[in-house]
Coordinates of C-alpha atoms in Angstrom, one line a residue:
X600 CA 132.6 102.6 157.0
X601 CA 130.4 99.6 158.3
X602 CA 131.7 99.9 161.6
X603 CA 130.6 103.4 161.8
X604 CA 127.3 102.7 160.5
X605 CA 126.9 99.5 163.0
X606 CA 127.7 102.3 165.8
X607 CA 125.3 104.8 164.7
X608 CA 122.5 102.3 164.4
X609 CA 123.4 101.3 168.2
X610 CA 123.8 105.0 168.9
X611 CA 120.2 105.9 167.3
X612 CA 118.5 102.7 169.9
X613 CA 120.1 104.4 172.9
X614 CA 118.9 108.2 171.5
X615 CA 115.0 107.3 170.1
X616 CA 112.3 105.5 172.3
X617 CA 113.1 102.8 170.0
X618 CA 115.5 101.3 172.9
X619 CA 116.0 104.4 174.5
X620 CA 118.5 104.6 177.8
X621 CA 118.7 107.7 179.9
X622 CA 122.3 107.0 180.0
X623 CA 123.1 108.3 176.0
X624 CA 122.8 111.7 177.7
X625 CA 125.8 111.6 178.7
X626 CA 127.4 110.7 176.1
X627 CA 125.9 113.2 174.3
X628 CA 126.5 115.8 176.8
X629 CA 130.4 115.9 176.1
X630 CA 131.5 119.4 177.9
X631 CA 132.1 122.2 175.2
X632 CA 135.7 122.4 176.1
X633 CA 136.4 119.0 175.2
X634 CA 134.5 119.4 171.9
X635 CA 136.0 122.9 170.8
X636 CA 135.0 122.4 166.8
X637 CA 133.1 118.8 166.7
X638 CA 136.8 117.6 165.9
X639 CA 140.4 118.8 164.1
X640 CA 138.8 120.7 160.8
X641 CA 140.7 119.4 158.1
X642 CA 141.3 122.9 156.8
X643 CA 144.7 123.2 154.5
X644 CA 145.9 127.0 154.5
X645 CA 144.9 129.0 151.5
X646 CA 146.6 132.5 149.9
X647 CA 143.4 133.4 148.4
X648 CA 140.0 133.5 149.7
X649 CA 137.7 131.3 148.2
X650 CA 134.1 132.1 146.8
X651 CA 131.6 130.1 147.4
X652 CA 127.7 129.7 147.1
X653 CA 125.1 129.2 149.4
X654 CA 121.7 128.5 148.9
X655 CA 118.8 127.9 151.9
X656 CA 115.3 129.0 151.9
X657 CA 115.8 130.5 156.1
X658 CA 116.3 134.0 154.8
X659 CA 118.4 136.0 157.0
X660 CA 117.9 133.9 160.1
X661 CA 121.6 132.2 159.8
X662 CA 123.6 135.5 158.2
X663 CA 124.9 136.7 161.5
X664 CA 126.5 133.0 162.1
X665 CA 127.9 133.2 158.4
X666 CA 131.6 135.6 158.9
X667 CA 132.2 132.1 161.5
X668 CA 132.3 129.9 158.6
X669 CA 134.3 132.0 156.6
X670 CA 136.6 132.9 159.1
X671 CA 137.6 129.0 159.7
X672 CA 137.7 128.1 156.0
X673 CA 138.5 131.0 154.5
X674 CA 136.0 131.8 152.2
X675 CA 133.7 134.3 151.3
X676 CA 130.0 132.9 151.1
X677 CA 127.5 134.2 148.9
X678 CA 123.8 133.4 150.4
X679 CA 121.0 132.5 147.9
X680 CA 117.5 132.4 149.8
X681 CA 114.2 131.6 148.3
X682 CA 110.6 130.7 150.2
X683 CA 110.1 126.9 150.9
X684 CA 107.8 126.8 148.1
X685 CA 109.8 127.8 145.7
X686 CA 113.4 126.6 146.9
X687 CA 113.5 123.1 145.5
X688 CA 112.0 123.7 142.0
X689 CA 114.7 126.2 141.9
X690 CA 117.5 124.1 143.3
X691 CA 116.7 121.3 140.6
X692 CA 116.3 123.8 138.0
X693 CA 120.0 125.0 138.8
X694 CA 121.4 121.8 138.8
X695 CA 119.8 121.1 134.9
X696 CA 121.4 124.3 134.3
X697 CA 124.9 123.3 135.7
X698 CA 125.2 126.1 138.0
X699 CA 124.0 124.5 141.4
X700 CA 125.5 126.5 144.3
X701 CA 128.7 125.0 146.3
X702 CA 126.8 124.3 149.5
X703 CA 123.2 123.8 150.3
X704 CA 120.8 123.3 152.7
X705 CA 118.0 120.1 151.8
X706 CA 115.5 118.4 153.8
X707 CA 114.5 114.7 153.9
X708 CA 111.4 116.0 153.3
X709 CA 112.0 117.0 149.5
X710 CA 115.4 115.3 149.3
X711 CA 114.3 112.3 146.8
X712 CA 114.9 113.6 143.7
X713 CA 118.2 114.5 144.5
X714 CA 119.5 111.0 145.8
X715 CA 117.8 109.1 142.5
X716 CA 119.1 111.6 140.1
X717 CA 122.7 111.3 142.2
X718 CA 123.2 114.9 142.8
X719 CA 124.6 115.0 146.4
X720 CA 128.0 114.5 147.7
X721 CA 128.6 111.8 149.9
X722 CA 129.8 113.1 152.9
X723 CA 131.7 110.6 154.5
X724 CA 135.3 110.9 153.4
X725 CA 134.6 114.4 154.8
X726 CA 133.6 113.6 158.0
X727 CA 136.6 111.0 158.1
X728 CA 139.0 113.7 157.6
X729 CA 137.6 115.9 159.8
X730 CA 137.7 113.4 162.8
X731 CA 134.1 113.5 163.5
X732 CA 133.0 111.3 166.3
X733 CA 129.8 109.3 165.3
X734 CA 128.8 108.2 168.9
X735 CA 128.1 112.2 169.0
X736 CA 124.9 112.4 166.7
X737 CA 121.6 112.1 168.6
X738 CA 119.8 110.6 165.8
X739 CA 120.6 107.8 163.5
X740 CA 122.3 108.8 160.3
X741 CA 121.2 105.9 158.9
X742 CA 117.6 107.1 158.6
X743 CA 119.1 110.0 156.6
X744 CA 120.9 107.5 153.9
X745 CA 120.6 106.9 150.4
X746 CA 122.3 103.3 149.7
X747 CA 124.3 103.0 152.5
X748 CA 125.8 106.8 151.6
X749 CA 125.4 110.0 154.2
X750 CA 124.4 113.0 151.2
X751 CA 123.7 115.4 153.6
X752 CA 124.4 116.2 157.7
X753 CA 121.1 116.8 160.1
X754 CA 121.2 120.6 161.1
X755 CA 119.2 119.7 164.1
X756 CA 117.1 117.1 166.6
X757 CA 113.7 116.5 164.8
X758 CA 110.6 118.5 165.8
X759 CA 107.3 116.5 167.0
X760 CA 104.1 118.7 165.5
X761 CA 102.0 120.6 167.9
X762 CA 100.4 123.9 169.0
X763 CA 101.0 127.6 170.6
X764 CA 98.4 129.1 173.2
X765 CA 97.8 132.6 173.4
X766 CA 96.7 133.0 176.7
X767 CA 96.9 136.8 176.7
X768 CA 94.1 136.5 174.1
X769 CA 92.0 133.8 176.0
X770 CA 92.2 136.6 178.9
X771 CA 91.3 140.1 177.3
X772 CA 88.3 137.8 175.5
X773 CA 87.4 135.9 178.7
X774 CA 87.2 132.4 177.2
X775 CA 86.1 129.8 179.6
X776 CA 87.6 126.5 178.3
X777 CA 86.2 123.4 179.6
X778 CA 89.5 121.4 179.6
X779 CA 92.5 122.5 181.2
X780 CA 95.1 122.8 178.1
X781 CA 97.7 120.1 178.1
X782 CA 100.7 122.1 179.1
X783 CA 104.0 121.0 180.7
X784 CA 103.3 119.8 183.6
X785 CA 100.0 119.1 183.8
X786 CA 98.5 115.3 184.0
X787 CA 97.0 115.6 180.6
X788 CA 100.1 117.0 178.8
X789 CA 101.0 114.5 175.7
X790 CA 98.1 113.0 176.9
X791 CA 95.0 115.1 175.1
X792 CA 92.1 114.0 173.5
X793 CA 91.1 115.5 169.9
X794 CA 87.5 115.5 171.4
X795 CA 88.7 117.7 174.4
X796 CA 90.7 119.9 171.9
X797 CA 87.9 120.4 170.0
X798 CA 85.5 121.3 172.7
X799 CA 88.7 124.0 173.5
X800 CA 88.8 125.5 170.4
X801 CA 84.4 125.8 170.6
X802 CA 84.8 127.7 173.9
X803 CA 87.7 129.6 172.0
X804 CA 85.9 130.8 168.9
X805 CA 83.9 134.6 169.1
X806 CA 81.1 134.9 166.9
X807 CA 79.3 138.2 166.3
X808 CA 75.6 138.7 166.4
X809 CA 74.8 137.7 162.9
X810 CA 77.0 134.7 163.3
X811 CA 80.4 135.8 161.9
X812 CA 83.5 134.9 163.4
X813 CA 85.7 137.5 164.8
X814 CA 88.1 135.2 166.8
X815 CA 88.9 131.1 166.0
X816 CA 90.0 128.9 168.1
X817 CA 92.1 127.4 166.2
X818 CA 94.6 129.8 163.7
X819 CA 95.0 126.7 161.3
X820 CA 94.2 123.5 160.3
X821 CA 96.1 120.5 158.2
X822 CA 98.4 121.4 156.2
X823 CA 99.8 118.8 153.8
X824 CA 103.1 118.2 156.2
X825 CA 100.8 116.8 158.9
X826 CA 102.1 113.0 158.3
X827 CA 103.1 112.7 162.0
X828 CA 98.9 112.1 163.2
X829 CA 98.7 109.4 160.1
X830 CA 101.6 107.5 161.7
X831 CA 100.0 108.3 165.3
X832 CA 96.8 106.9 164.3
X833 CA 98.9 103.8 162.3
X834 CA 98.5 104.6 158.8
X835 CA 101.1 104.9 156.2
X836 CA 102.6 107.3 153.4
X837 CA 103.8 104.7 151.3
X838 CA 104.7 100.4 150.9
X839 CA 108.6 101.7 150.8
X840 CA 110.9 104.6 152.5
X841 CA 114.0 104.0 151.1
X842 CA 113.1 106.0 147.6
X843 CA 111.8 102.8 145.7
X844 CA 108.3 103.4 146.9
X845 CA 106.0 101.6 144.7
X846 CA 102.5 102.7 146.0
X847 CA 100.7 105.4 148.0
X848 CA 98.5 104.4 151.0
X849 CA 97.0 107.3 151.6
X850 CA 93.5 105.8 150.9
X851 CA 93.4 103.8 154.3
X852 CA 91.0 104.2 157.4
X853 CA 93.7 105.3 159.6
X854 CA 94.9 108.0 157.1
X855 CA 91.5 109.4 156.5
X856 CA 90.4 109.5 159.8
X857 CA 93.0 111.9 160.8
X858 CA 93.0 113.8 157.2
X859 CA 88.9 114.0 158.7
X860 CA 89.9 115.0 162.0
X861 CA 91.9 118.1 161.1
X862 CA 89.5 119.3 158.0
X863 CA 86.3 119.1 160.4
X864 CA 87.6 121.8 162.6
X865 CA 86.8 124.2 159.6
X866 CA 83.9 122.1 157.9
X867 CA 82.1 120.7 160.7
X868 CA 82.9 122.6 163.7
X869 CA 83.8 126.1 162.6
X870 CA 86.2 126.6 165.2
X871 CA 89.4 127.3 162.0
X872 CA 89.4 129.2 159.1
X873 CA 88.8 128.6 155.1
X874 CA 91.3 129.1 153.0
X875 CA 89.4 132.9 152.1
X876 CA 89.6 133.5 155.7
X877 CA 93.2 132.2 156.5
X878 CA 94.4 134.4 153.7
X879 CA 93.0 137.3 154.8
X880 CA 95.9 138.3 157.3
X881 CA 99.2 139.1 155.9
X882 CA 101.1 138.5 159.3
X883 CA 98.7 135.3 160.2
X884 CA 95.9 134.4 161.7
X885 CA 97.6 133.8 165.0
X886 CA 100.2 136.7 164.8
X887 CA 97.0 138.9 163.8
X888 CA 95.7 137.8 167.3
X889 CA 92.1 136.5 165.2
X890 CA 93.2 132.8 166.4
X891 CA 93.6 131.8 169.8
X892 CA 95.6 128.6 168.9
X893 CA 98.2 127.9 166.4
X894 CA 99.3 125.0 164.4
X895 CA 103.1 124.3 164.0
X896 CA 106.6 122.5 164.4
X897 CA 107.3 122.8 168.4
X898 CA 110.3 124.9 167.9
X899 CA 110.5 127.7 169.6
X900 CA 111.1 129.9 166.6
X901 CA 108.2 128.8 164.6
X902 CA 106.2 130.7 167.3
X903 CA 108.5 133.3 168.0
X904 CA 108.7 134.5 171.2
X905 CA 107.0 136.6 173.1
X906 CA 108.6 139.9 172.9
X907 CA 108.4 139.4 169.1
X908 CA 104.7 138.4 169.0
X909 CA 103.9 140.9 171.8
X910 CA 101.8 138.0 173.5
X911 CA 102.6 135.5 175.9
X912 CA 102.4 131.5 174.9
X913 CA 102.7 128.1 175.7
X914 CA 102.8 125.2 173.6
X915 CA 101.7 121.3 173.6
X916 CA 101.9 118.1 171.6
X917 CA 99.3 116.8 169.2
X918 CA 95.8 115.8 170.4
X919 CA 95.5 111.6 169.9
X920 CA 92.7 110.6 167.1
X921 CA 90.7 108.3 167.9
X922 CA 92.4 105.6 166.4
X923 CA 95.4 106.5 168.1
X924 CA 97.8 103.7 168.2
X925 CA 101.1 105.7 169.5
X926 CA 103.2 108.8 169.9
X927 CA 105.4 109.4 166.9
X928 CA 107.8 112.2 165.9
X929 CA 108.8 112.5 161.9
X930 CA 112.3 112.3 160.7
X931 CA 112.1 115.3 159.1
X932 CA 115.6 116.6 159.4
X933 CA 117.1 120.1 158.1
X934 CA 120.3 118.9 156.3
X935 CA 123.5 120.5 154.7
X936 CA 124.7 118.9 151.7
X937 CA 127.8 119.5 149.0
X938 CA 127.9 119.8 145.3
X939 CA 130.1 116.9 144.0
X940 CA 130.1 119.3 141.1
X941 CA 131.3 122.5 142.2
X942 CA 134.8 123.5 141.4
X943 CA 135.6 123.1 145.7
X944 CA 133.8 119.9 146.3
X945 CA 136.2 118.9 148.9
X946 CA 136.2 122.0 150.9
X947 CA 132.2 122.5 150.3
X948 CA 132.1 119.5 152.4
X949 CA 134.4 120.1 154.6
X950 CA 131.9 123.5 155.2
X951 CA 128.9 121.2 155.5
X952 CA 130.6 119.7 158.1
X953 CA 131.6 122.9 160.3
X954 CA 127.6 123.6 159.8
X955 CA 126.3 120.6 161.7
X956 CA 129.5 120.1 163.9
X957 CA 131.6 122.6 165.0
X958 CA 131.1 124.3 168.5
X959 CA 131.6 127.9 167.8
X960 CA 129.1 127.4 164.9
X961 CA 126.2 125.6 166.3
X962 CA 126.1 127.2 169.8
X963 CA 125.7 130.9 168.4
X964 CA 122.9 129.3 165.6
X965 CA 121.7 127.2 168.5
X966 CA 121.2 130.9 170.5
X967 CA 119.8 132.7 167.5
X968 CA 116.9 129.8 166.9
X969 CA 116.6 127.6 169.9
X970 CA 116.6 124.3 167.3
X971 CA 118.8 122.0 169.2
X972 CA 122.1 120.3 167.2
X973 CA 121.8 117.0 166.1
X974 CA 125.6 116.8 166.9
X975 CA 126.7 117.0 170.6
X976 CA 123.2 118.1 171.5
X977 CA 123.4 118.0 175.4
X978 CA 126.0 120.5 175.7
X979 CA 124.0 122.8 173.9
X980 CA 120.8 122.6 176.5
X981 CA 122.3 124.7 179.4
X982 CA 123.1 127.8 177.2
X983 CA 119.4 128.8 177.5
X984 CA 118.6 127.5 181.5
X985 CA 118.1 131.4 182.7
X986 CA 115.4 131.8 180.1
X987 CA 112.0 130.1 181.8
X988 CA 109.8 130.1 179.0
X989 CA 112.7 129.1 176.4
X990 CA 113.7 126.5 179.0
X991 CA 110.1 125.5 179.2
X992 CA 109.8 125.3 175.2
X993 CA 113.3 123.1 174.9
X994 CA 111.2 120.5 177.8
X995 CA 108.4 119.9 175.5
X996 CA 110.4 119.4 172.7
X997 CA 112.1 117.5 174.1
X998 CA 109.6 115.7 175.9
X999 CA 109.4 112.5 173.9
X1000 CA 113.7 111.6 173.7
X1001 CA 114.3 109.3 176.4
X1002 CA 118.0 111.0 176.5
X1003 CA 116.5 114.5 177.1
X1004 CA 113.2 113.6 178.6
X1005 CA 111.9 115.2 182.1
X1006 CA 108.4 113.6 181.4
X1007 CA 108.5 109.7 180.6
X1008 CA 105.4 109.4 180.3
X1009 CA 106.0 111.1 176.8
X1010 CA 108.3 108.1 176.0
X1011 CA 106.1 105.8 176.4
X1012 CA 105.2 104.0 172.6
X1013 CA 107.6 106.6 171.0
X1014 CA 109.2 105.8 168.2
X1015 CA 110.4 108.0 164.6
X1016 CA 108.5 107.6 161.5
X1017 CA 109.6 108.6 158.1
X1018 CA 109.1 112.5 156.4
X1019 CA 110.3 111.7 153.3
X1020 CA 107.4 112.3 150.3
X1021 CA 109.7 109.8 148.2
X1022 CA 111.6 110.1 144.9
X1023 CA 108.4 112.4 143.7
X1024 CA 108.4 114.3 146.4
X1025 CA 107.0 117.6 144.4
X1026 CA 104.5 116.1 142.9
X1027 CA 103.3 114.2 145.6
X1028 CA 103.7 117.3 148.4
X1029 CA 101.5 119.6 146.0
X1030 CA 98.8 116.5 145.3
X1031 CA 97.9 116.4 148.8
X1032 CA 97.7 119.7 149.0
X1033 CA 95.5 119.9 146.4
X1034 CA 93.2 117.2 147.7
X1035 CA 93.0 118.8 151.5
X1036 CA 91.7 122.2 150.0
X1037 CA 89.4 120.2 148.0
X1038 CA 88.3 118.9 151.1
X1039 CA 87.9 121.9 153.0
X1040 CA 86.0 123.6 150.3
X1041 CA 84.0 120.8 150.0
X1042 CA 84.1 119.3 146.9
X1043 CA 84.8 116.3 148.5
X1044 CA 85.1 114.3 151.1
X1045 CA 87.7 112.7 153.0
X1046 CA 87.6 109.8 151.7
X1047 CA 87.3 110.8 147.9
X1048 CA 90.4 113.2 148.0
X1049 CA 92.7 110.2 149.5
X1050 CA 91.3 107.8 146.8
X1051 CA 92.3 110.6 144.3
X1052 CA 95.5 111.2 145.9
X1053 CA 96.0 107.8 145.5
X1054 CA 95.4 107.4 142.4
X1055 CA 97.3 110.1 140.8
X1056 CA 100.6 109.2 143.3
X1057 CA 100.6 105.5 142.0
X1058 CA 100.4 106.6 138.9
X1059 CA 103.6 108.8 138.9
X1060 CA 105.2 105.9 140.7
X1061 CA 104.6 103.7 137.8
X1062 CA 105.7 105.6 135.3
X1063 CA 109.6 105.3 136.8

């Protein structure tokens, strides 16, 4: 296993800016014929069909793709969905309970309390027996470990944060901006200043007579996952990343200057909504067409197309703070993991692997949400080159890879950061949420909620 780990860490400095070579595309790019299934599935026959569990929190956005999995294994999956917010409460609750599900998705994000409480089935023996080719991946599995262990297999190539533009809006309304917006292809795209944003998002806002706003510029505003602008503007989460964290430096100037940044464009500016006013729309601000800009992941399903939004968008990286030191992407990766517990712990596996692997699986997920594989990822690309505004999304996406780049200007500086929110990762996620909305309501300031954020994260830490 150390050799494969060696050659994914070499694989990763070709793939990230790290030490990033145009020529891992290739490698990358292995034709689809030659990569029918992401290597020999190591499926034995079976008389019976197998039940098995799933549980996700994507709704029905992967059932089509399901009746492939349990054609090729055999099996008859059960889904079990819940909302983000509620899905990893629930998942731990079901494993106190002993009846976890067979297979399940996890992110990095929230995967900390799994690894330390050992959970998760390492995956390695599966991917052995399956033949899977480790030069394949496009980001380092390493980053992904617990201990030297794989737990769980990257469903995709991470996002970078940014925004959505509804220019059919800024047309019916007239807006004038004074900046033109940093979209592909322009000189200022993943080269925008948060000052020019902001001016943007001024000339975006409609406000009535008596001083009530009809239209903001912006749709939203921080949200606690926004760690990728406190690594841009050189702060830091924690002192650790490998789940032995043992403080929270969330307190610093560079962390507070971008938690500032974001929360001014609804205290200070008035260009984003409260938390009253973001609530209002069921659909959205920005799908309710009361927001000319929105805040998000740069995946193409975040936004949703066009047809689907009945609008026409275009989307672009995150603004640089002032303090900006460089560009950074999270590792924030959407993973499939087994239950070493459940009564098919081999063949649960074996499934995770035909998730994040196998070619008839990824290509028709890849069509139904345009997230790129994290497995043979540039054979994927040309499924979608008919489609210019898909094609257009996939280049900004992809913008900052040097292996998929057609702007290098994007890889200049790049490098990944972590996502994880540590062995706590509950707790911590829903203190700083807490402390933002306590900013934006203005009960305090910046400055006070990171100290408090602080504070209460250090002292969780301590007590394990």
């Amino acid at each position: 296993m150390e050799e494969k780990r060696t050659l994914s860490r070499r694989r990763f400095l070709q793939l990230s800016a790290v030490g990033a070579a145009g020529a891992a595309l290739a490698a990358c790019a292995v034709p689809a014929a030659d990569t029918a299934t992401g290597g020999e599935m190591a499926e034995a026959p079976m008389d019976e069909t197998v039940e098995l569990r799933l549980s996700h929190w994507w709704g029905e956005l992967i059932t089509p793709s399901i009746p492939l999995i349990e054609e090729k294994h055999n099996v008859s999956i059960t889904e079990e969905s819940a909302t983000w917010g509620e899905y990893f409460d629930k998942l731990l609750t079901q494993f106190a309970g002993g009846v976890a599900p067979d297979v399940m998705m996890t992110s990095i994000l929230k995967v900390g309390p799994f690894y330390t409480a050992g959970l998760l089935q390492p995956l390695a023996p599966a991917m052995e027996r399956n033949d899977i080719d480790p030069a394949l991946w496009a980001l380092d599995l390493d980053s992904l470990a617990f201990k030297g262990d794989i737990f769980g297999l990257p469903m995709f190539l991470n996002f970078p944060l940014g925004f959505a533009v509804n220019l059919d809006l800024i047309e019916a309304e007239g807006f004038d901006v004074p900046h033109e917006w940093p979209f592909w292809g322009t000189e200022a795209f993943d080269n925008f200043s948060y000052e020019k944003l902001t001016e943007n998002f001024e000339a975006c806002t409609k406000r009535s007579a008596t001083g009530e706003i009809e239209i903001y510029g912006s749709a939203g505003t921080w949200g606690s996952v926004n760690q990728q602008s406190l690594f841009e503007n050189g702060g830091d989460f924690f002192d650790s990343y490998e789940f032995d964290e043992t403080e929270c430096l969330l307190n610093s100037p560079e962390v507070v200057e971008a938690v500032e940044a974001y929360t001014d464009w609804v205290i200070k500016f008035e260009v984003a909504p409260d938390l009253g006013a973001a609530q209002a729309f069921k659909e959205g601000v920005w799908r309710a067409q009361k927001g000319v800009v929105q805040y998000s992941w740069l995946c193409y399903n975040c936004f949703q197309s066009p047809e689907q939004t009945g609008f026409n968008w275009r989307m672009f990286h995150l603004p640089q703070l002032p303090s900006f030191k460089a560009r950074r992407n999270l590792i924030m990766a959407d993973m499939v993991t087994a239950n070493p517990e459940s009564d098919h712990a081999d063949l649960a596996a074996d499934i995770a692997i035909t998730f994040t692997t196998d070619w008839d699986f990824t290509q028709k997920l890849y069509l139904t949400w345009l997230n790129l594989p994290a497995y043979n990822s540039g054979a994927h690309l040309s499924l979608v080159e008919d489609d210019p505004h898909i094609v257009e999304a996939m280049k900004v996406y992809l913008s900052r890879y040097a292996a998929f780049s057609e702007d290098m200007r994007s890889t200049e500086g790049f490098a990944l950061a972590p996502g994880t929110r540590g062995r706590h990762a509950g707790f911590v996620d829903n203190t700083v949420r807490t402390e933002i909305e306590a900013v934006l309501v203005g009960d305090k300031t910046a400055q006070q909620a990171m100290d408090d954020a602080k504070a209460l994260i250090d002292a969780q830490l301590a007590k394990s």
